[in-house]
Short mmCIF file of C-alpha atoms in Angstrom, two decimals:
data_model
loop_
_atom_site.label_atom_id
_atom_site.label_comp_id
_atom_site.label_asym_id
_atom_site.label_seq_id
_atom_site.Cartn_x
_atom_site.Cartn_y
_atom_site.Cartn_z
CA PRO A 1 42.70 -1.09 26.91
CA GLY A 2 43.74 -1.68 23.30
CA ALA A 3 40.86 -4.05 22.49
CA SER A 4 37.96 -2.93 20.27
CA VAL A 5 34.50 -4.21 19.46
CA LEU A 6 32.21 -2.94 16.68
CA ILE A 7 28.49 -3.81 16.68
CA ASN A 8 27.40 -3.23 13.10
CA GLU A 9 24.06 -1.83 11.99
CA ASN A 10 21.26 -4.44 11.87
CA VAL A 11 23.13 -6.45 14.54
CA SER A 12 21.73 -6.90 18.05
CA VAL A 13 23.98 -7.96 20.93
CA THR A 14 22.74 -9.05 24.36
CA SER A 15 25.12 -9.23 27.32
CA SER A 16 24.90 -9.72 31.08
CA GLY A 17 27.59 -7.07 31.57
CA ILE A 18 30.16 -5.05 29.61
CA VAL A 19 33.05 -2.93 30.96
CA VAL A 20 35.07 -0.67 28.61
CA TYR A 21 38.46 0.37 30.09
CA SER A 22 40.22 3.62 29.22
CA LYS A 23 43.98 4.07 28.69
CA ASN A 24 44.19 6.65 31.50
CA THR A 25 42.79 4.51 34.28
CA ALA A 26 44.95 3.15 37.07
CA SER A 27 46.69 -0.15 36.50
CA ASP A 28 44.54 -1.91 39.05
CA LEU A 29 40.85 -1.66 38.33
CA LYS A 30 37.86 -3.19 40.00
CA GLY A 31 34.95 -3.90 37.67
CA ALA A 32 31.90 -6.14 37.81
CA ALA A 33 34.16 -9.21 37.85
CA GLY A 34 36.36 -8.02 40.71
CA VAL A 35 39.94 -6.70 40.82
CA VAL A 36 41.82 -7.18 37.53
CA ASP A 37 45.41 -6.11 36.85
CA TYR A 38 45.94 -4.31 33.52
CA GLU A 39 49.04 -2.68 32.09
CA LYS A 40 48.68 0.91 31.05
CA THR A 41 48.58 1.48 27.29
CA ASN A 42 48.25 4.43 24.96
CA VAL A 43 45.07 3.06 23.36
CA ASP A 44 41.57 3.08 24.82
CA GLY A 45 39.35 0.10 24.93
CA VAL A 46 36.76 0.83 22.25
CA LEU A 47 33.11 -0.18 22.01
CA VAL A 48 31.24 1.24 18.99
CA VAL A 49 27.49 0.56 18.86
CA ASN A 50 26.06 1.14 15.38
CA GLY A 51 23.39 -1.51 15.93
CA THR A 52 21.67 -2.46 19.18
CA LEU A 53 23.25 -3.28 22.54
CA ASN A 54 21.22 -4.74 25.40
CA SER A 55 23.32 -5.11 28.53
CA THR A 56 22.18 -5.84 32.07
CA VAL A 57 25.18 -3.94 33.47
CA LEU A 58 27.24 -1.40 31.55
CA ALA A 59 30.31 0.65 32.42
CA GLY A 60 32.78 2.68 30.43
CA TYR A 61 32.81 5.00 27.46
CA VAL A 62 30.70 3.93 24.43
CA ASP A 63 30.71 5.51 20.99
CA THR A 64 28.51 5.31 17.87
CA GLN A 65 28.79 6.23 14.20
CA SER A 66 25.15 5.72 13.31
CA ALA A 67 21.88 7.49 13.99
CA ASN A 68 20.36 4.02 14.38
CA GLY A 69 22.62 3.00 17.26
CA SER A 70 20.79 2.30 20.52
CA ILE A 71 21.70 1.10 23.99
CA THR A 72 19.50 -0.38 26.69
CA CYS A 73 20.87 -1.01 30.17
CA SER A 74 18.18 -3.07 31.81
CA THR A 75 19.44 -3.00 35.42
CA ARG A 76 21.97 -0.26 36.21
CA LYS A 77 25.10 1.58 35.24
CA GLU A 78 28.22 0.15 36.87
CA THR A 79 30.84 2.15 38.75
CA MET A 80 34.54 1.27 38.43
CA TYR A 81 36.98 1.68 41.28
CA GLU A 82 40.59 2.77 41.22
CA VAL A 83 41.98 0.38 43.79
CA SER A 84 44.95 2.55 44.67
CA SER A 85 42.84 5.52 45.78
CA SER A 86 39.51 3.76 46.42
CA ALA A 87 37.88 6.67 44.54
CA THR A 88 34.56 5.92 42.88
CA THR A 89 34.31 7.07 39.26
CA THR A 90 31.17 6.82 37.13
CA TYR A 91 32.31 6.10 33.61
CA MET A 92 28.97 6.22 31.86
CA TRP A 93 25.42 7.31 32.43
CA VAL A 94 22.93 4.90 30.87
CA ILE A 95 19.36 5.83 29.96
CA THR A 96 17.16 3.23 28.28
CA GLY A 97 17.19 3.79 24.53
CA ALA A 98 19.92 6.47 24.70
CA VAL A 99 22.56 6.98 22.03
CA TYR A 100 26.02 8.18 23.08
CA TYR A 101 28.49 10.15 20.97
CA SER A 102 32.07 11.23 21.45
CA CYS A 103 32.20 15.01 21.47
CA GLY A 104 35.43 14.81 19.48
CA GLU A 105 33.67 13.17 16.51
CA THR A 106 32.52 15.98 14.19
CA SER A 107 31.64 13.84 11.13
CA LEU A 108 28.79 11.92 12.71
CA THR A 109 25.47 12.00 10.90
CA GLY A 110 23.46 11.04 13.95
CA PRO A 111 21.13 13.34 15.89
CA VAL A 112 23.69 14.97 18.19
CA SER A 113 21.67 17.21 20.46
CA THR A 114 24.55 19.02 22.20
CA ALA A 115 27.43 21.00 20.75
CA THR A 116 30.72 19.25 20.14
CA GLY A 117 33.51 19.94 22.58
CA ASP A 118 34.60 18.81 26.01
CA LYS A 119 31.98 18.48 28.72
CA ASP A 120 32.44 19.13 32.39
CA ALA A 121 30.58 17.84 35.41
CA GLY A 122 27.97 20.60 35.10
CA ASP A 123 26.81 19.16 31.75
CA LEU A 124 26.15 15.69 33.10
CA PRO A 125 22.79 14.39 34.36
CA THR A 126 22.00 15.00 38.02
CA GLY A 127 23.84 12.56 40.27
CA THR A 128 26.55 11.81 37.71
CA THR A 129 30.18 12.51 38.63
CA ASN A 130 32.96 13.30 36.21
CA SER A 131 36.59 12.21 36.30
CA SER A 132 39.70 13.89 34.93
CA SER A 133 40.85 10.48 33.79
CA LEU A 134 38.14 10.56 31.11
CA GLY A 135 39.35 13.80 29.56
CA ASP A 136 35.86 15.26 30.00
CA ARG A 137 34.59 13.22 27.02
CA TRP A 138 30.84 13.28 27.55
CA ASP A 139 28.14 13.88 25.01
CA ILE A 140 24.71 12.37 25.66
CA VAL A 141 21.63 12.17 23.45
CA LEU A 142 18.61 11.25 25.53
CA SER A 143 16.13 8.58 24.51
CA ALA A 144 13.31 11.09 24.04
CA ASN A 145 15.11 12.89 21.22
CA LEU A 146 12.94 12.61 18.08
CA GLU A 147 15.00 11.28 15.20
CA SER A 148 12.69 10.59 12.27
CA VAL A 149 9.17 10.00 11.03
CA THR A 150 8.08 7.27 8.66
CA PHE A 151 4.76 6.06 7.31
CA THR A 152 3.43 3.07 5.45
CA SER A 153 0.60 2.43 3.01
CA ASN A 154 -1.61 -0.64 3.17
CA ASN A 155 -2.24 -0.74 -0.58
CA GLY A 156 1.04 0.05 -2.29
CA THR A 157 1.55 3.36 -4.08
CA SER A 158 -0.09 2.88 -7.47
CA SER A 159 -3.72 2.78 -8.56
CA GLY A 160 -5.12 0.53 -11.26
CA ALA A 161 -5.37 1.90 -14.78
CA ASN A 162 -7.97 4.72 -14.94
CA ALA A 163 -9.33 3.57 -11.59
CA PRO A 164 -9.70 5.22 -8.20
CA ALA A 165 -7.75 3.86 -5.23
CA THR A 166 -7.96 4.11 -1.45
CA TYR A 167 -4.96 3.83 0.86
CA THR A 168 -4.66 3.65 4.64
CA LEU A 169 -1.54 5.55 5.72
CA THR A 170 0.02 5.01 9.15
CA ALA A 171 2.83 7.17 10.53
CA SER A 172 5.31 6.39 13.29
CA ILE A 173 8.07 8.37 14.95
CA THR A 174 11.50 7.18 16.12
CA PRO A 175 12.05 6.89 18.98
CA SER A 176 8.43 6.47 20.00
CA SER A 177 8.78 8.18 23.39
CA PRO A 178 5.99 10.78 23.67
CA THR A 179 8.11 13.05 25.85
CA ASP A 180 9.79 14.57 22.80
CA PHE A 181 6.78 14.52 20.44
CA ASP A 182 4.68 17.69 20.21
CA THR A 183 1.25 16.16 20.74
CA SER A 184 -0.44 19.55 20.38
CA TYR A 185 0.84 19.75 16.79
CA GLY A 186 0.14 16.08 16.07
CA TYR A 187 0.54 14.48 12.65
CA HIS A 188 -0.01 16.85 9.73
CA TRP A 189 -0.75 15.35 6.32
CA SER A 190 -0.71 17.27 3.05
CA SER A 191 -1.22 16.41 -0.60
CA SER A 192 0.33 18.09 -3.63
CA ASP A 193 -2.84 17.35 -5.59
CA GLY A 194 -5.75 18.91 -3.74
CA THR A 195 -8.18 18.21 -6.59
CA ASN A 196 -7.45 14.57 -7.35
CA GLY A 197 -6.05 13.39 -4.04
CA TYR A 198 -7.68 13.92 -0.68
CA PHE A 199 -7.99 12.61 2.85
CA GLY A 200 -10.92 11.07 4.64
CA ASN A 201 -14.30 10.97 2.99
CA THR A 202 -14.58 14.63 2.03
CA SER A 203 -13.28 15.71 -1.36
CA GLY A 204 -11.08 18.77 -1.26
CA THR A 205 -9.74 18.31 2.27
CA SER A 206 -5.96 18.45 1.90
CA THR A 207 -4.80 18.07 5.49
CA ALA A 208 -5.70 15.90 8.45
CA THR A 209 -4.33 15.27 11.92
CA GLY A 210 -3.86 11.76 13.28
CA GLN A 211 -1.48 8.84 13.22
CA THR A 212 -3.61 6.99 10.66
CA VAL A 213 -5.53 8.60 7.80
CA THR A 214 -7.34 7.56 4.64
CA PHE A 215 -5.98 8.90 1.36
CA LYS A 216 -7.86 8.57 -1.91
CA THR A 217 -6.90 9.06 -5.54
CA THR A 218 -9.50 9.44 -8.26
CA ALA A 219 -9.44 7.78 -11.66
CA ASN A 220 -6.95 9.09 -14.19
CA SER A 221 -8.54 9.15 -17.64
CA GLY A 222 -5.57 10.93 -19.20
CA SER A 223 -3.05 9.52 -21.65
CA SER A 224 -0.13 9.53 -19.20
CA ASP A 225 0.46 8.60 -15.57
CA ALA A 226 -0.06 11.33 -12.99
CA THR A 227 1.60 11.53 -9.60
CA VAL A 228 0.59 13.02 -6.29
CA ASN A 229 2.93 13.52 -3.33
CA VAL A 230 1.72 12.95 0.21
CA THR A 231 3.75 14.40 3.09
CA VAL A 232 3.40 13.79 6.81
CA THR A 233 4.97 16.25 9.25
CA VAL A 234 5.51 16.00 13.01
CA LYS A 235 7.46 18.19 15.42
CA ASN A 236 9.55 17.57 18.50
CA THR A 237 9.00 19.60 21.64
CA ALA A 238 11.63 22.09 20.49
CA GLY A 239 9.50 22.85 17.44
CA THR A 240 11.80 21.15 14.92
CA PRO A 241 9.77 19.57 12.07
CA PHE A 242 10.38 16.07 10.77
CA THR A 243 8.80 15.14 7.44
CA LYS A 244 8.37 12.13 5.18
CA THR A 245 7.03 12.18 1.61
CA ILE A 246 5.79 9.35 -0.55
CA THR A 247 4.67 9.48 -4.18
CA PHE A 248 1.48 7.82 -5.43
CA THR A 249 0.89 7.06 -9.10
CA ARG A 250 -2.50 7.58 -10.70
CA THR A 251 -2.16 5.17 -13.60
CA LYS A 252 -3.24 6.38 -17.03
CA ALA A 253 -6.24 5.03 -18.90
CA LYS A 254 -5.61 2.00 -21.05
CA SER A 255 -5.87 2.67 -24.76
CA GLY A 256 -8.87 0.84 -26.10
CA GLY A 257 -9.76 -0.79 -22.81
CA SER A 258 -8.97 -4.38 -21.85
CA CYS A 259 -9.27 -7.19 -24.27
CA LEU A 260 -9.58 -10.83 -25.34
CA LEU A 261 -7.52 -12.72 -27.88
CA PRO A 262 -9.23 -12.66 -31.32
CA THR A 263 -9.91 -16.42 -31.32
CA SER A 264 -11.71 -16.45 -27.95
CA LEU A 265 -15.15 -18.06 -28.29
CA ILE A 266 -18.32 -16.18 -27.30
CA THR A 267 -21.61 -18.05 -26.75
CA MET A 268 -24.32 -16.76 -29.07
CA ALA A 269 -28.06 -16.65 -28.29
CA ASP A 270 -28.71 -20.01 -30.00
CA GLY A 271 -25.96 -21.76 -28.00
CA THR A 272 -23.40 -21.82 -30.80
CA GLN A 273 -19.99 -20.21 -30.31
CA LYS A 274 -18.32 -17.55 -32.41
CA GLN A 275 -14.82 -16.09 -32.33
CA VAL A 276 -14.82 -12.68 -30.70
CA LYS A 277 -13.11 -11.13 -33.72
CA ASP A 278 -16.21 -11.91 -35.79
CA ILE A 279 -18.75 -10.47 -33.34
CA VAL A 280 -20.50 -7.27 -34.47
CA ALA A 281 -22.76 -4.80 -32.69
CA GLY A 282 -26.40 -5.93 -32.58
CA GLU A 283 -25.70 -9.67 -32.55
CA LEU A 284 -27.49 -11.55 -29.78
CA VAL A 285 -25.38 -13.36 -27.17
CA ARG A 286 -26.10 -15.22 -23.98
CA VAL A 287 -25.75 -13.15 -20.81
CA PHE A 288 -26.48 -13.60 -17.13
CA ASN A 289 -29.39 -11.51 -15.87
CA HIS A 290 -28.55 -10.74 -12.24
CA GLU A 291 -31.96 -9.18 -11.67
CA THR A 292 -33.68 -12.54 -12.32
CA GLY A 293 -30.84 -14.91 -11.51
CA GLN A 294 -31.23 -16.57 -14.94
CA ILE A 295 -29.34 -16.84 -18.22
CA ASP A 296 -30.80 -14.36 -20.70
CA VAL A 297 -30.17 -12.96 -24.19
CA ALA A 298 -29.00 -9.44 -25.08
CA PRO A 299 -27.46 -7.68 -28.09
CA ILE A 300 -23.83 -6.66 -28.24
CA THR A 301 -23.61 -2.89 -27.74
CA PHE A 302 -20.16 -2.62 -29.33
CA ASN A 303 -17.01 -4.69 -29.83
CA ASP A 304 -13.98 -2.55 -29.02
CA TYR A 305 -10.89 -3.30 -31.11
CA GLU A 306 -7.16 -2.72 -30.84
CA SER A 307 -4.87 -3.34 -33.80
CA ALA A 308 -2.02 -5.81 -33.49
CA THR A 309 0.75 -4.86 -31.10
CA LEU A 310 3.17 -6.57 -28.72
CA CYS A 311 1.18 -7.47 -25.58
CA ASN A 312 1.55 -9.39 -22.36
CA VAL A 313 -1.10 -12.10 -22.59
CA ILE A 314 -2.32 -13.59 -19.28
CA TYR A 315 -3.17 -17.25 -19.88
CA LEU A 316 -5.73 -18.66 -17.46
CA ASP A 317 -6.00 -22.47 -17.28
CA PHE A 318 -9.14 -23.87 -15.66
CA SER A 319 -9.96 -27.30 -14.25
CA ASN A 320 -12.57 -27.89 -16.99
CA GLY A 321 -9.80 -27.83 -19.63
CA LYS A 322 -10.50 -24.30 -20.85
CA SER A 323 -7.60 -21.90 -21.41
CA ILE A 324 -8.42 -18.21 -21.90
CA GLY A 325 -5.95 -15.51 -22.90
CA VAL A 326 -6.68 -11.97 -21.70
CA ILE A 327 -4.82 -8.67 -22.05
CA ASP A 328 -4.55 -5.93 -19.40
CA GLU A 329 -7.61 -7.05 -17.41
CA HIS A 330 -10.78 -9.08 -17.82
CA GLY A 331 -13.47 -9.96 -15.30
CA PHE A 332 -14.77 -13.40 -14.31
CA PHE A 333 -17.44 -14.23 -11.74
CA ASP A 334 -15.56 -15.57 -8.70
CA LEU A 335 -17.66 -17.94 -6.59
CA ASP A 336 -15.24 -17.62 -3.68
CA THR A 337 -15.66 -13.84 -3.41
CA MET A 338 -19.19 -13.79 -4.94
CA ARG A 339 -18.43 -10.93 -7.29
CA TYR A 340 -16.80 -10.22 -10.63
CA GLU A 341 -13.04 -10.01 -10.21
CA TYR A 342 -10.74 -8.29 -12.68
CA ILE A 343 -7.72 -10.49 -13.33
CA THR A 344 -4.65 -8.43 -14.22
CA GLU A 345 -0.88 -8.72 -14.57
CA GLU A 346 -0.55 -7.51 -10.98
CA ASN A 347 -2.91 -10.02 -9.32
CA TYR A 348 -3.34 -13.04 -11.63
CA LEU A 349 -1.49 -15.48 -9.35
CA SER A 350 -3.65 -14.58 -6.35
CA PHE A 351 -6.72 -16.13 -8.01
CA VAL A 352 -5.17 -19.56 -8.59
CA GLY A 353 -7.37 -22.00 -6.64
CA HIS A 354 -10.51 -19.85 -6.88
CA ARG A 355 -13.75 -21.26 -8.33
CA PHE A 356 -15.50 -19.51 -11.23
CA TYR A 357 -19.03 -19.76 -12.69
CA CYS A 358 -19.63 -21.66 -15.93
CA GLU A 359 -22.47 -21.35 -18.43
CA ASP A 360 -23.93 -24.77 -17.61
CA GLY A 361 -24.13 -23.92 -13.91
CA SER A 362 -20.98 -25.84 -12.99
CA THR A 363 -17.80 -24.41 -11.50
CA ALA A 364 -14.25 -24.39 -12.83
CA THR A 365 -11.19 -23.82 -10.67
CA LEU A 366 -8.30 -21.70 -11.91
CA VAL A 367 -5.43 -24.20 -11.70
CA ASN A 368 -2.65 -22.26 -13.40
CA ALA A 369 -1.88 -18.77 -14.69
CA SER A 370 1.06 -17.46 -16.67
CA ILE A 371 2.10 -14.52 -18.85
CA LYS A 372 3.46 -14.74 -22.38
CA GLU A 373 4.50 -11.89 -24.67
CA GLU A 374 2.70 -12.05 -28.04
CA TYR A 375 2.00 -9.89 -31.07
CA THR A 376 -1.78 -9.89 -31.35
CA GLU A 377 -5.00 -8.01 -32.01
CA CYS A 378 -7.41 -7.46 -29.12
CA TYR A 379 -11.21 -7.39 -28.87
CA SER A 380 -13.56 -6.38 -26.06
CA PRO A 381 -17.35 -6.68 -26.55
CA THR A 382 -19.98 -5.37 -24.13
CA SER A 383 -23.58 -6.56 -23.91
CA PHE A 384 -26.57 -4.24 -23.69
CA TYR A 385 -27.75 -3.46 -20.11
CA HIS A 386 -26.17 -6.57 -18.55
CA LEU A 387 -22.62 -5.86 -19.82
CA ASP A 388 -21.54 -9.50 -19.24
CA TYR A 389 -21.36 -12.52 -21.58
CA PHE A 390 -19.82 -16.01 -21.70
CA VAL A 391 -16.32 -16.48 -23.09
CA GLU A 392 -15.20 -20.09 -23.51
CA GLY A 393 -18.25 -20.96 -21.40
CA MET A 394 -17.11 -18.79 -18.46
CA LEU A 395 -19.25 -15.92 -17.16
CA SER A 396 -17.15 -12.80 -17.76
CA MET A 397 -17.16 -9.00 -17.64
CA PRO A 398 -15.25 -6.74 -20.06
CA GLY A 399 -12.37 -4.72 -18.67
CA GLY A 400 -12.16 -0.95 -18.43
CA ILE A 401 -15.63 -0.36 -16.95
CA THR A 402 -14.92 -0.28 -13.21
CA GLY A 403 -17.92 1.05 -11.29
CA LEU A 404 -20.61 -0.15 -13.70
CA PHE A 405 -20.95 -3.60 -12.09
CA ASN A 406 -20.69 -5.18 -8.62
CA ILE A 407 -23.02 -2.38 -7.51
CA PHE A 408 -25.25 -4.73 -5.52
CA GLU A 409 -24.39 -7.84 -3.54
CA TYR A 410 -25.16 -11.22 -5.13
CA ALA A 411 -27.10 -14.10 -3.60
CA ASP A 412 -26.04 -17.74 -3.94
CA ASN A 413 -27.91 -18.10 -7.26
CA LEU A 414 -26.03 -14.99 -8.59
CA GLN A 415 -29.23 -12.96 -8.47
CA TYR A 416 -28.96 -9.59 -6.76
CA ASP A 417 -29.69 -10.01 -3.06
CA GLN A 418 -33.20 -8.55 -3.15
CA GLU A 419 -33.32 -7.30 0.44
CA LYS A 420 -29.91 -5.63 0.33
CA MET A 421 -30.60 -4.22 -3.13
CA ALA A 422 -33.79 -2.60 -1.83
CA GLN A 423 -31.89 -1.15 1.13
CA ASP A 424 -29.22 0.32 -1.17
CA ILE A 425 -31.84 1.92 -3.41
CA GLU A 426 -33.68 3.35 -0.40
CA THR A 427 -30.40 4.76 0.96
CA TYR A 428 -28.93 6.23 -2.22
CA GLY A 429 -31.85 6.54 -4.65
CA LEU A 430 -31.94 6.04 -8.43
CA PHE A 431 -31.00 8.29 -11.34
CA THR A 432 -33.41 9.33 -14.04
CA ILE A 433 -32.36 10.26 -17.56
CA ASP A 434 -32.92 13.90 -16.65
CA ASP A 435 -30.28 13.62 -13.93
CA LEU A 436 -27.59 12.45 -16.36
CA ALA A 437 -28.61 14.29 -19.52
CA PRO A 438 -26.47 17.36 -18.60
CA LEU A 439 -23.43 15.05 -18.75
CA GLY A 440 -24.25 14.07 -22.33
CA VAL A 441 -26.08 10.85 -21.54
CA THR A 442 -28.76 9.98 -24.09
CA GLU A 443 -31.77 7.73 -23.50
CA ILE A 444 -30.15 4.80 -25.29
CA MET A 445 -26.94 5.22 -23.30
CA PHE A 446 -28.95 5.41 -20.07
CA GLU A 447 -30.64 2.12 -20.89
CA ALA A 448 -27.50 0.40 -22.23
CA TYR A 449 -25.56 0.89 -18.98
CA ALA A 450 -28.42 0.59 -16.46
CA GLY A 451 -28.00 4.27 -15.72
CA GLN A 452 -30.54 4.29 -12.87
CA TYR A 453 -28.20 2.20 -10.71
CA LEU A 454 -25.21 4.50 -11.12
CA LYS A 455 -26.53 6.72 -8.33
CA VAL A 456 -26.09 3.77 -5.97
CA ALA A 457 -22.59 3.16 -7.31
CA LEU A 458 -21.66 6.80 -6.67
CA GLY A 459 -23.23 6.76 -3.21
CA LYS A 460 -21.33 3.63 -2.19
CA GLY A 461 -18.03 4.98 -3.54
CA ILE A 462 -17.77 2.28 -6.22
CA LEU A 463 -17.82 4.94 -8.94
CA THR A 464 -16.56 8.52 -8.91
CA GLU A 465 -17.99 11.46 -10.82
CA GLU A 466 -14.66 11.91 -12.62
CA TYR A 467 -14.58 8.31 -13.79
CA LEU A 468 -18.24 8.40 -14.80
CA ALA A 469 -17.48 11.41 -17.00
CA TYR A 470 -14.57 9.48 -18.52
CA LEU A 471 -16.80 6.44 -19.28
CA ILE A 472 -19.42 8.65 -20.93
CA GLU A 473 -16.78 10.24 -23.12
CA ARG A 474 -15.00 6.95 -23.82
CA TYR A 475 -17.96 4.70 -24.68
CA GLY A 476 -20.92 6.99 -25.36
CA GLY A 477 -20.31 7.20 -29.10
CA PHE A 478 -20.23 3.41 -29.47
CA THR A 479 -23.67 3.13 -27.88
CA GLU A 480 -25.23 5.52 -30.38
#
């Protein structure tokens, strides 16, 4: 009596045995260690568990100030004996994972399941005896009492700029004991944006039941970020709901698309190089023809331009000595992933060490990447039909056109894998100009963006109808 121990939150204590003595017990007490002589005091021994206590043997009164406090008694509760009367008194009932509260504490924020006030023997679990020496201070929260629900996302909470995103959401309840979880109700998921956010593979479905679900957001072609709230709800067996909400950001479309620094060199059809700021629509540049697996020639459809502004420039340093500065995002053909990869401010460091395809057929490894703030103009050309071109001798893809490339898998020579391409076309089919004309697509636009393949992109989920409509509106006029 008179001693006190506090186990703070985020602290775990393991013990072979703990006995907490009360001020009102007899002077001679027999605990786990045998008979010990204590003087009576006016102060209880105090053990407060706000963290985690794992004790093989446990006896005495234990308190908590936290909803996160937990106790595990791996072997048994311990009885304490008043030597003078030889009366057996059970000081504490221990249930694995239980949290104990003093009924006199009214300011606790934890999940107290019983009303405050003194308890008598009739309120205790079967087989538990009470003692007047304890002042009837019992209040027990069983381990099965549902306390909270949480869930996590595998892919963060923000999409790329004007791009769709898919997230795997997993929910968990605390404690995890199923005896207090209403399995008939299950996990209920809801979205505040039934049009642009949905679950599973069916657009428009706003709820689903299950511990793990797929949540999708479509591309946001607007001028400002949009948010969508996702809520998961579970119930305990008493019908009390527990909810958790998380907010996902559908990132706005980039103004003017993604860009290159004005002095970046583009390889022209004759093998010479020209600064991107001097490239005009109709000029012939070298491209990679993935249908043939060969370098080819195509005209520039348009060269998008952004006037000078303060930008974060991502500098990419390659093993062949080339250094390329890009803004927002720009694609390069990654020989480690065998696809074009957009390099952005969010992921640029993850590509250090990857190998990329060069115009002469060699490879260059990204050895360093950094970001520097600069005041600069920005340019972003696109080639006719193929879309790609060579910048500083590196095979690249302009930013801002997610869904128009990487539609088919590539073979080792960068040609479309012919067998898999044929299977995709057989599965999803091809568009004709008549299919897309109602969306405002002209014949020249259809040809410029390989419109026949967009049906495969939609079928495989690489492109969404909403984002296709945005691309038509955003770039259609340039093509004309």
